[in-house]
Amino acid sequence: IKKKYVYILSFLIMIALFMTIFRWNDYREKKLVDVLDGEEIEKILFNEPPFDEEIAFNRTVSDQDSIEEFVNFLKQYKVKKVGTRNFSSKYPNEQFSFQLEYTDERLTYPTLLERDTVLAEHDQYIVTNGPIDYKWIEDFRDKHE
């Protein structure tokens, strides 16, 4: 009987250790491009402001040079997960809403960049080396109108 309890205790300790490592990895500082799988992007779909929830993404970028330019922009930022989406906009005039399509045909949930906040999938991140250069985003968006 004692062996049985040792095995059960060992198993529970392994699960707790695994969960701790998983949580640490999930909440550690990461590159924004890694969070968004930037190297696998095939298409960028985005909205033109003002954002209307009834209108789908109305702009598409699919040429490789523009996507590479966007990925290089994402590479300069680091983010840290703060939890699930619990977002209240502080800078509604400085938002970039987009959705990514990947080479393996995955499609992300709508993602939002706002100054020092990134909403990706179901998670919320804070930009640790921000703020995000909104002027660059405006120029990128204007170039692809």
Coordinates of C-alpha atoms in Angstrom, one line a residue:
I1 CA 0.0 0.0 0.0
K2 CA 2.8 2.4 0.8
K3 CA 4.3 2.0 -2.7
K4 CA 0.9 2.9 -4.2
Y5 CA 0.9 6.2 -2.2
V6 CA 4.5 7.0 -3.3
Y7 CA 3.6 6.5 -6.9
I8 CA 0.5 8.7 -6.6
L9 CA 2.5 11.4 -4.7
S10 CA 5.2 11.3 -7.4
F11 CA 2.7 11.6 -10.1
L12 CA 1.0 14.6 -8.5
I13 CA 4.4 16.3 -7.9
M14 CA 5.2 15.8 -11.6
I15 CA 1.9 17.3 -12.7
A16 CA 2.4 20.3 -10.4
L17 CA 5.9 20.8 -11.8
F18 CA 4.7 20.5 -15.3
M19 CA 1.9 23.0 -14.7
T20 CA 4.3 25.5 -13.0
I21 CA 6.7 25.3 -16.0
F22 CA 3.9 25.7 -18.5
R23 CA 2.5 28.7 -16.6
W24 CA 5.9 30.3 -16.3
N25 CA 6.5 29.9 -20.1
D26 CA 3.1 31.3 -20.9
Y27 CA 3.6 34.4 -18.8
R28 CA 7.2 35.2 -19.5
E29 CA 8.3 38.1 -21.7
K30 CA 8.3 37.1 -25.4
K31 CA 8.8 38.7 -28.7
L32 CA 5.5 39.9 -30.3
V33 CA 6.4 38.3 -33.6
D34 CA 6.7 34.9 -31.8
V35 CA 3.3 35.4 -30.0
L36 CA 1.7 36.0 -33.4
D37 CA 3.7 33.3 -35.3
G38 CA 5.0 36.1 -37.5
E39 CA 7.2 33.9 -39.6
E40 CA 4.2 31.9 -40.9
I41 CA 2.0 34.9 -42.0
E42 CA 0.6 34.6 -45.5
K43 CA -2.1 37.3 -45.4
I44 CA -3.0 40.3 -43.2
L45 CA -6.6 41.4 -43.0
F46 CA -7.4 44.7 -41.4
N47 CA -10.1 47.3 -40.8
E48 CA -10.0 50.9 -41.7
P49 CA -11.2 53.1 -38.8
P50 CA -13.8 53.8 -37.6
F51 CA -14.2 50.2 -36.5
D52 CA -17.7 48.8 -36.9
E53 CA -18.4 45.4 -35.5
E54 CA -20.8 44.6 -38.3
I55 CA -18.2 45.2 -41.0
A56 CA -15.7 42.4 -41.7
F57 CA -12.1 43.2 -42.3
N58 CA -12.1 45.4 -45.4
R59 CA -8.4 45.5 -46.4
T60 CA -6.0 42.7 -47.3
V61 CA -2.3 42.5 -47.6
S62 CA -0.9 39.4 -49.2
D63 CA 2.3 40.5 -51.1
Q64 CA 5.4 39.0 -49.5
D65 CA 7.3 42.3 -49.3
S66 CA 4.6 44.0 -47.3
I67 CA 4.1 41.0 -45.0
E68 CA 7.9 41.0 -44.4
E69 CA 7.8 44.7 -43.6
F70 CA 5.0 44.1 -41.1
V71 CA 6.8 41.1 -39.5
N72 CA 9.9 43.2 -39.2
F73 CA 7.8 45.9 -37.4
L74 CA 6.5 43.2 -35.0
K75 CA 10.0 42.0 -34.3
Q76 CA 11.0 45.1 -32.4
Y77 CA 8.4 44.7 -29.6
K78 CA 8.4 42.5 -26.6
V79 CA 5.2 41.6 -24.7
K80 CA 4.3 39.9 -21.5
K81 CA 1.0 38.1 -21.0
V82 CA -1.2 39.7 -18.2
G83 CA -4.1 37.3 -18.5
T84 CA -7.2 36.8 -20.6
R85 CA -8.9 39.7 -22.3
N86 CA -10.0 42.3 -19.8
F87 CA -9.6 45.4 -22.0
S88 CA -10.7 48.9 -21.7
S89 CA -9.4 51.2 -24.4
K90 CA -7.3 54.2 -23.3
Y91 CA -6.4 55.3 -26.8
P92 CA -9.3 54.6 -29.1
N93 CA -7.8 56.7 -31.9
E94 CA -4.5 54.7 -31.8
Q95 CA -5.8 51.2 -32.6
F96 CA -4.9 48.8 -35.3
S97 CA -7.3 45.8 -35.7
F98 CA -6.2 42.9 -37.8
Q99 CA -6.5 39.2 -38.4
L100 CA -3.7 37.0 -39.7
E101 CA -3.9 34.1 -42.1
Y102 CA -1.0 31.6 -42.0
T103 CA 0.7 29.4 -44.6
D104 CA -0.9 26.3 -43.0
E105 CA -4.4 28.0 -43.5
R106 CA -4.9 28.8 -39.8
L107 CA -6.8 32.0 -39.2
T108 CA -6.3 34.0 -36.0
Y109 CA -9.0 35.6 -34.0
P110 CA -9.1 39.4 -34.5
T111 CA -6.0 41.0 -32.9
L112 CA -5.8 44.6 -31.7
L113 CA -2.7 46.7 -31.1
E114 CA -3.1 49.8 -28.9
R115 CA -0.1 51.8 -27.7
D116 CA 1.0 49.4 -24.9
T117 CA -1.6 46.7 -25.2
V118 CA -1.9 43.7 -27.5
L119 CA -5.1 41.6 -27.6
A120 CA -4.2 38.3 -29.4
E121 CA -6.5 35.3 -29.5
H122 CA -8.1 35.2 -26.0
D123 CA -5.1 36.7 -24.2
Q124 CA -4.1 40.2 -23.3
Y125 CA -0.4 41.3 -23.4
I126 CA 1.4 44.4 -22.2
V127 CA 4.1 45.8 -24.4
T128 CA 7.2 45.9 -22.3
N129 CA 9.3 48.1 -24.6
G130 CA 6.6 50.3 -26.0
P131 CA 4.7 52.3 -26.9
I132 CA 3.9 50.8 -30.3
D133 CA 4.8 53.2 -33.1
Y134 CA 1.3 54.2 -34.2
K135 CA 2.7 56.5 -36.9
W136 CA 4.3 53.5 -38.6
I137 CA 1.0 51.6 -38.5
E138 CA -0.9 54.5 -40.0
D139 CA 1.7 54.8 -42.8
F140 CA 1.4 51.0 -43.4
R141 CA -2.4 51.1 -43.5
D142 CA -2.4 54.2 -45.8
K143 CA 0.1 52.5 -48.2
H144 CA -2.3 49.5 -48.5
E145 CA -5.6 51.4 -49.0

